[in-house]
PDB file of C-alpha atoms in Angstrom:
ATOM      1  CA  UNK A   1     118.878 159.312  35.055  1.00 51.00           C
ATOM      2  CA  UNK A   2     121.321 158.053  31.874  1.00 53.00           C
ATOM      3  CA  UNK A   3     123.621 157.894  33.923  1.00 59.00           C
ATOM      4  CA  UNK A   4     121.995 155.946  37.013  1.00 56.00           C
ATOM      5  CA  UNK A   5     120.915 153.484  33.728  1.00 59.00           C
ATOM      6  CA  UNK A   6     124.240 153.208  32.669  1.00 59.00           C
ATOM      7  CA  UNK A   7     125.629 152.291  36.143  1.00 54.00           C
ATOM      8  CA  UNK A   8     122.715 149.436  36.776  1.00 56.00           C
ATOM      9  CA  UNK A   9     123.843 147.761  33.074  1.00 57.00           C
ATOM     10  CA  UNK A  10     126.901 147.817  33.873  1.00 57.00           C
ATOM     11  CA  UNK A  11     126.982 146.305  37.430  1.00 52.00           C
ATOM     12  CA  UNK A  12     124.138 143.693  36.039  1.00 56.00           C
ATOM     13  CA  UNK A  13     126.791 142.774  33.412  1.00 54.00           C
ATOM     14  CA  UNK A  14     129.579 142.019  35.487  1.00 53.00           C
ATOM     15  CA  UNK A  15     127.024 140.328  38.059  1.00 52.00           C
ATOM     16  CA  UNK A  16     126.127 138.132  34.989  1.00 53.00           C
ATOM     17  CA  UNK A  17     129.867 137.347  33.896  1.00 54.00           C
ATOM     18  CA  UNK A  18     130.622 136.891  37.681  1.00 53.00           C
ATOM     19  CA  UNK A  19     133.281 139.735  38.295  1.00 53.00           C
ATOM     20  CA  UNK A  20     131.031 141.429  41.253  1.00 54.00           C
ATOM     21  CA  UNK A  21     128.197 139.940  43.379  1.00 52.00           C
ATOM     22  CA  UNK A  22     125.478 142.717  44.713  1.00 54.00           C
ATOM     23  CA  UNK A  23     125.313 144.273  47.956  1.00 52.00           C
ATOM     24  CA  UNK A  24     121.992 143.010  48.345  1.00 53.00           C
ATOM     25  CA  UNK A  25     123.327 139.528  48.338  1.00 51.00           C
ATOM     26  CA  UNK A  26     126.036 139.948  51.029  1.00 52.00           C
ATOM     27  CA  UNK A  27     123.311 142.416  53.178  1.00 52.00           C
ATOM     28  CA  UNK A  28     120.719 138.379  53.108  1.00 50.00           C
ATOM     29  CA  UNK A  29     123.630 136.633  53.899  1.00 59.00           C
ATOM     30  CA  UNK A  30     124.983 138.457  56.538  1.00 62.00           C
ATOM     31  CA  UNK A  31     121.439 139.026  58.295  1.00 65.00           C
ATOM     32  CA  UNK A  32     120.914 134.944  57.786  1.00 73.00           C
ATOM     33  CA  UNK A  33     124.524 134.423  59.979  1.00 76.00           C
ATOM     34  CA  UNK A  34     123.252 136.496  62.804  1.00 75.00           C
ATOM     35  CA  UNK A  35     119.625 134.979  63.054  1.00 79.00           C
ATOM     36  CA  UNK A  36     121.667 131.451  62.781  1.00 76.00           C
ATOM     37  CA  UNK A  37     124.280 132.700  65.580  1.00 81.00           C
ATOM     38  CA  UNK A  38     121.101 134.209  67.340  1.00 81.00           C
ATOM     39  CA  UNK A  39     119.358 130.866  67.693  1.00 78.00           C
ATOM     40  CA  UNK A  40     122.309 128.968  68.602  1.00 81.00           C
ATOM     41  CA  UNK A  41     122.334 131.359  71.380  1.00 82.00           C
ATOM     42  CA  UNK A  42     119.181 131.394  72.341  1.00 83.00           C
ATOM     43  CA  UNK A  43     118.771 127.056  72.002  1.00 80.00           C
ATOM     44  CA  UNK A  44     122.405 127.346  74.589  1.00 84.00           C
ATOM     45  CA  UNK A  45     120.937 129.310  76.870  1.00 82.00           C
ATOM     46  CA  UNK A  46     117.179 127.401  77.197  1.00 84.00           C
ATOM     47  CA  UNK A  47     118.767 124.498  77.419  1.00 83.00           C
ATOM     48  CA  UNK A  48     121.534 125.216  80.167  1.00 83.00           C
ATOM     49  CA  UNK A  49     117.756 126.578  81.815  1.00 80.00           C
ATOM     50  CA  UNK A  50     116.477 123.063  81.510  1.00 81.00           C
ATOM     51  CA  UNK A  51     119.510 121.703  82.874  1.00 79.00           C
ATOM     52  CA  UNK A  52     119.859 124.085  85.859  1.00 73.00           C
ATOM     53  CA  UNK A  53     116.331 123.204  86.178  1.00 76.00           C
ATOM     54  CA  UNK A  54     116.597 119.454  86.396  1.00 76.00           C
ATOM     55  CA  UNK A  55     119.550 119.680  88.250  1.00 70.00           C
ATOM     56  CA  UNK A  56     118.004 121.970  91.256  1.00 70.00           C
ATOM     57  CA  UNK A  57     114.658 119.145  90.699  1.00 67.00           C
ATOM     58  CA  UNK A  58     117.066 116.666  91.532  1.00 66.00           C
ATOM     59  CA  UNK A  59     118.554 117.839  94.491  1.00 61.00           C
ATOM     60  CA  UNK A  60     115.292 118.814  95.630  1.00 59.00           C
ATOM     61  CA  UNK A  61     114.341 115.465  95.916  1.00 61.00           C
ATOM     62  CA  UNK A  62     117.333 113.752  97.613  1.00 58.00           C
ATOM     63  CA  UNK A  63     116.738 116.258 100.555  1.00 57.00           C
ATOM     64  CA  UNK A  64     113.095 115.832 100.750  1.00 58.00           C
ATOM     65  CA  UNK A  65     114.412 111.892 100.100  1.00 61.00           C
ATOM     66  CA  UNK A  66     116.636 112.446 103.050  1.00 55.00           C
ATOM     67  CA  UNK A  67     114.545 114.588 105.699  1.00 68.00           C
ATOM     68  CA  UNK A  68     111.815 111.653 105.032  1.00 70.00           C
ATOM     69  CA  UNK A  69     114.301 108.702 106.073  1.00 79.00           C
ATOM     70  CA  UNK A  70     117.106 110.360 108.240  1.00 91.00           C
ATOM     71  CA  UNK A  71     117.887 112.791 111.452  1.00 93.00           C
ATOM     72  CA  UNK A  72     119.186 116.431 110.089  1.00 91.00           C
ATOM     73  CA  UNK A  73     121.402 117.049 113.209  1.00 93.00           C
ATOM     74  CA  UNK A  74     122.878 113.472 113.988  1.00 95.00           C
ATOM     75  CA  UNK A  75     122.043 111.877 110.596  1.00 93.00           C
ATOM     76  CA  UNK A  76     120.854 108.843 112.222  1.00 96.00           C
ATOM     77  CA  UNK A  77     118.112 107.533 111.393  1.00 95.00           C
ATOM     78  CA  UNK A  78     114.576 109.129 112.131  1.00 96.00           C
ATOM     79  CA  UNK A  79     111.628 107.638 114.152  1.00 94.00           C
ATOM     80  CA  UNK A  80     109.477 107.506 110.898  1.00 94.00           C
ATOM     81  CA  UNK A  81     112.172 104.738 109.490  1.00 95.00           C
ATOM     82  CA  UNK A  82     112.429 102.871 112.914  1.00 96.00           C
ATOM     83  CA  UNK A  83     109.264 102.348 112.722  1.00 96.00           C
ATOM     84  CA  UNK A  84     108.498 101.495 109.179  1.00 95.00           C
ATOM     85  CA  UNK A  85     111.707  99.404 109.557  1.00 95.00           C
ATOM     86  CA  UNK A  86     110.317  97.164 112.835  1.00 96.00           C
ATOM     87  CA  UNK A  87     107.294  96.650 110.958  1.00 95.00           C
ATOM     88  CA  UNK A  88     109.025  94.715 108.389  1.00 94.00           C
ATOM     89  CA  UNK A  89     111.357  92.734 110.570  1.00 94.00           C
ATOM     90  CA  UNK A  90     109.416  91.307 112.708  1.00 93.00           C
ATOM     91  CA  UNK A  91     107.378  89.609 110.415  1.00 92.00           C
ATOM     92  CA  UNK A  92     110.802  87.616 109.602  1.00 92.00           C
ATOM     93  CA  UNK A  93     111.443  84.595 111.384  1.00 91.00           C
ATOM     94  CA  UNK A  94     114.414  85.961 112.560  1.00 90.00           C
ATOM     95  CA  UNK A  95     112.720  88.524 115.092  1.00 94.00           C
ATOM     96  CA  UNK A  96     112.336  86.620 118.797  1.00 94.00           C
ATOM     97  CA  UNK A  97     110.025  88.346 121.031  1.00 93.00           C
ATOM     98  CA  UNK A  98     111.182  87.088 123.772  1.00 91.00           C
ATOM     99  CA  UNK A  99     114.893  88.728 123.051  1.00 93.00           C
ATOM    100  CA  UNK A 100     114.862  91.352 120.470  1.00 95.00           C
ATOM    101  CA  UNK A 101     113.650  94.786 122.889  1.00 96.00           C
ATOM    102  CA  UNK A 102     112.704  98.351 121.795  1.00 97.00           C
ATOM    103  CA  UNK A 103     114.933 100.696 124.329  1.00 98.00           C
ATOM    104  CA  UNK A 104     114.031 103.940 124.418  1.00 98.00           C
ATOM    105  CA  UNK A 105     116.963 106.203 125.442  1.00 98.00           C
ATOM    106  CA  UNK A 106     116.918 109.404 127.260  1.00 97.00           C
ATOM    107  CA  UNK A 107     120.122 112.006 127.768  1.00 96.00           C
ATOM    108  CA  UNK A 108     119.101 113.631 131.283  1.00 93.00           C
ATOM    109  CA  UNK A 109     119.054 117.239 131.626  1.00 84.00           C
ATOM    110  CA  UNK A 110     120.288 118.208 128.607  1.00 91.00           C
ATOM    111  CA  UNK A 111     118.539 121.650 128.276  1.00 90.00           C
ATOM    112  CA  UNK A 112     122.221 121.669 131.029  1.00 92.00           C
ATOM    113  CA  UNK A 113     124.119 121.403 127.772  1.00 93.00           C
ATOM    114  CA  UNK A 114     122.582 123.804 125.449  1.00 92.00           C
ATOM    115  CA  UNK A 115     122.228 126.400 128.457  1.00 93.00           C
ATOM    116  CA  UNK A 116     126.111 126.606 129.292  1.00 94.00           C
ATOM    117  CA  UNK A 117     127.517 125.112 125.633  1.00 93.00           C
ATOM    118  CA  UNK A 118     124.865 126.714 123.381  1.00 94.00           C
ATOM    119  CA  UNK A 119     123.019 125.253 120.787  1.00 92.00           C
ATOM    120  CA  UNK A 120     125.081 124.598 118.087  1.00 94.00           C
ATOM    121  CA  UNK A 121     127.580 122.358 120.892  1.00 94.00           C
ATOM    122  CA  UNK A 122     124.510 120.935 121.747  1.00 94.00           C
ATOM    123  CA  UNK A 123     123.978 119.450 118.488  1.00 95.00           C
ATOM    124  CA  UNK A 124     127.512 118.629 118.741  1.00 95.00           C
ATOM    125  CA  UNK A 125     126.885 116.467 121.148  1.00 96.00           C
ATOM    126  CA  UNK A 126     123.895 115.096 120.431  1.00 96.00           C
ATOM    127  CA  UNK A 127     125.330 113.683 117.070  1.00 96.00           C
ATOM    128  CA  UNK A 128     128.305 112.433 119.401  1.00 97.00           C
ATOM    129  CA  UNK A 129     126.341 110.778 121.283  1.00 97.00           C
ATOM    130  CA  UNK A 130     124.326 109.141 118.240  1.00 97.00           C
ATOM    131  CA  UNK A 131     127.339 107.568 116.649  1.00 97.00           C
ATOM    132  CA  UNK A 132     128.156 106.304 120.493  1.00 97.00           C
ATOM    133  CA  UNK A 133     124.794 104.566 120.814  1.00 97.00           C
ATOM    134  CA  UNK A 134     125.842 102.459 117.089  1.00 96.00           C
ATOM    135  CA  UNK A 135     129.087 102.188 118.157  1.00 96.00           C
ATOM    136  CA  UNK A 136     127.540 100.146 121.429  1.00 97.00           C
ATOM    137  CA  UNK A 137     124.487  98.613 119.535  1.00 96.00           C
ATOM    138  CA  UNK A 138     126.433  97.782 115.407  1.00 95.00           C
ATOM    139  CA  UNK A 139     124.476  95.743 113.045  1.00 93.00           C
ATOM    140  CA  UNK A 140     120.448  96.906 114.128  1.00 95.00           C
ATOM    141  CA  UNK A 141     118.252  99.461 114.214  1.00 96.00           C
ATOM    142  CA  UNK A 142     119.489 102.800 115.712  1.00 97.00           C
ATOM    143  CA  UNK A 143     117.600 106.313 115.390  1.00 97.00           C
ATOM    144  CA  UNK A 144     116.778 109.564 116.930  1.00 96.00           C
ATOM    145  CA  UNK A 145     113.185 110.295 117.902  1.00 94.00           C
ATOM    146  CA  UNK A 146     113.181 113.523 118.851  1.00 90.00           C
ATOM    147  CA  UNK A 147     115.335 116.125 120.817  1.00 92.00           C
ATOM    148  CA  UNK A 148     117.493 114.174 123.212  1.00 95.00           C
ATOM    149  CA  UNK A 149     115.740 110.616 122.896  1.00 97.00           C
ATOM    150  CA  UNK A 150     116.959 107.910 120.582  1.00 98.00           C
ATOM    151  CA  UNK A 151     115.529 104.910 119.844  1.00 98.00           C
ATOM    152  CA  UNK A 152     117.565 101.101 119.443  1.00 98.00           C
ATOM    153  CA  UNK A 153     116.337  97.836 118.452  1.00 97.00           C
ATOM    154  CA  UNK A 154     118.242  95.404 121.025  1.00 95.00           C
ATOM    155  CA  UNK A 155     119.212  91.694 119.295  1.00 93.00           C
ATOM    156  CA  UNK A 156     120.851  89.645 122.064  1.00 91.00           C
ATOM    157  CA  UNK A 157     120.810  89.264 125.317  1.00 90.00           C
ATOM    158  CA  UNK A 158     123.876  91.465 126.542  1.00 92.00           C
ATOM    159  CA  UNK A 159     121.963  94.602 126.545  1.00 95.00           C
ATOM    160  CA  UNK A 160     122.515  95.293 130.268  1.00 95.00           C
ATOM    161  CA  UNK A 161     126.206  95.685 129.975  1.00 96.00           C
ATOM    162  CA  UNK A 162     125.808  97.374 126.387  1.00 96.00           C
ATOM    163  CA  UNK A 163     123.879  99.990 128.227  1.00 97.00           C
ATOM    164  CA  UNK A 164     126.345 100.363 130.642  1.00 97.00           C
ATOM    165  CA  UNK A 165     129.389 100.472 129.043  1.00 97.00           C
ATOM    166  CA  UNK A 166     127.638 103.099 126.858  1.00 97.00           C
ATOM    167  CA  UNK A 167     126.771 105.757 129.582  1.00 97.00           C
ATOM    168  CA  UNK A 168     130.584 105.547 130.792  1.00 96.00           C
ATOM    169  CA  UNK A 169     131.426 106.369 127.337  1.00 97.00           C
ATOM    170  CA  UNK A 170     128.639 109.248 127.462  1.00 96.00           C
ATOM    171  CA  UNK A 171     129.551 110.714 130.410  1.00 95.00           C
ATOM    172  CA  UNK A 172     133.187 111.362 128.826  1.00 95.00           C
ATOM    173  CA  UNK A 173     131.693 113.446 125.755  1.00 95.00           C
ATOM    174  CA  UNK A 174     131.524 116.365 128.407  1.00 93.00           C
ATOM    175  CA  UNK A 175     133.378 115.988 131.127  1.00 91.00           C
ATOM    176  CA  UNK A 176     132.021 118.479 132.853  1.00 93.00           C
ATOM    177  CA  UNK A 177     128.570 118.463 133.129  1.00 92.00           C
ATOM    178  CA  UNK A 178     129.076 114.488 132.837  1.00 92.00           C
ATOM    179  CA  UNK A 179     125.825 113.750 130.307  1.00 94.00           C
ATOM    180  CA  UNK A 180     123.991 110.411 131.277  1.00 95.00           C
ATOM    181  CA  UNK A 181     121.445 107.963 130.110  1.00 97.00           C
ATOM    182  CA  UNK A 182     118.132 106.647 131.324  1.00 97.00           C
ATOM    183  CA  UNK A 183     116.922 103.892 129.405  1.00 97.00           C
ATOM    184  CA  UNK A 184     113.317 102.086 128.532  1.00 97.00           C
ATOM    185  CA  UNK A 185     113.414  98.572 127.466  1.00 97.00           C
ATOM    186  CA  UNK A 186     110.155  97.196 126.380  1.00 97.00           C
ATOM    187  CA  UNK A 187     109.884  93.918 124.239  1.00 96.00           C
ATOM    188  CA  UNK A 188     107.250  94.012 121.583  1.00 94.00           C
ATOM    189  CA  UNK A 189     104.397  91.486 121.675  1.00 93.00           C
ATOM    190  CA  UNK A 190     103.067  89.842 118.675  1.00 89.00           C
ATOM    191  CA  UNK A 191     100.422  91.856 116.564  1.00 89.00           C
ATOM    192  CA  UNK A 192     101.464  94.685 119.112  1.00 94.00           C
ATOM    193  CA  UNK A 193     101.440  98.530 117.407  1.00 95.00           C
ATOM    194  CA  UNK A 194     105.106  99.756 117.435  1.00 96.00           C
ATOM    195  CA  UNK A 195     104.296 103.113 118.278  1.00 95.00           C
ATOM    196  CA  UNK A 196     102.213 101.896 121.107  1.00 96.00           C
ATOM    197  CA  UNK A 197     105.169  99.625 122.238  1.00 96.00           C
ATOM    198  CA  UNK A 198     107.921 102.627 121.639  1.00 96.00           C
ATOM    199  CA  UNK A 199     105.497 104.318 124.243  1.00 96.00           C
ATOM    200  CA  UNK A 200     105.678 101.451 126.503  1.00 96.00           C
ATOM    201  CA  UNK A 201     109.467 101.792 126.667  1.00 96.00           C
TER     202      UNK A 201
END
């Protein structure tokens, strides 16, 4: 015990005079620096979370953004916008009724193509066949409806050869089974629903 009193005088006197600092001191510090290193950690890691979070948010949305506006397999496009697009034009005084024309355009027998090509040709196909159609008709409203059927807005009055020239062009994407086009061409009345007129055509 004398001894054990001696050694805690001493070490509190050289503490004092600043020749030694505790153990105890070094044993706070040192459990401070790993909390601090333990929270930086921790605050790095919840907020690369957030990010990864944000980031997965936001892509997300431009694919919902995208399914709602465009075609998946040609990336025309979809009916939805044609539609919602129409509706706006034509209450500009640039849309003439009596020239402007819905066409509604049809790829005959195609179920030909997937059957011998397979679907994923098919689709091939189908998105050559998309950028063919805006090649033919630039500068208006082009989409796909639905499985082989796409959708144009005609502006002028040169649609006949437009059409034609098109389903030479079509019938070259497979020269084999020779694809071709049957086309609706309807011209929207006044006040007239544009799904009822796409119908029509």
């Amino acid at each position: 015990i004398k001894n054990a009193d001696a050694a805690r005088a001493s070490l509190s006197a050289s503490y004092s005079n600043g020749d030694i600092v505790p153990y105890t001191y070094y044993a706070f510090r040192d459990g401070d620096e790993v909390n601090y290193i333990t929270f930086l950690v921790s605050l790095t890691m919840i907020c690369i979370s957030i990010y990864h979070q944000r980031f997965n948010e936001a892509i997300k949305n431009e694919e919902l953004e995208f399914i709602a506006h465009f075609d998946e397999v040609t990336k025309l496009h979809n009916s939805q916008h044609f539609v919602h697009a129409l509706n706006e034009y034509k209450e500009s005084p640039n849309y003439r009724y009596d020239v402007n024309a819905i066409l509604f355009i049809n790829v005959i027998n195609f179920k030909t193509i997937n059957d011998q090509r397979g679907f994923y040709k098919g689709n091939e196909i189908l998105k050559e066949i998309g950028h063919l159609i805006e090649k033919h008709f630039p500068n208006t409203l082009v989409s796909r409806q639905s499985d082989d059927h796409f959708l144009v807005l005609s502006i002028d009055n040169d649609v006949m050869n437009k059409i034609n020239d098109l389903n030479e062009e079509i019938k070259k994407v497979d020269e084999e089974i020779k694809p071709e086009i049957r086309v609706g061409l309807y011209h929207l009345k006044e006040k007239e629903d544009v799904y009822r007129a796409i119908d029509k055509a």
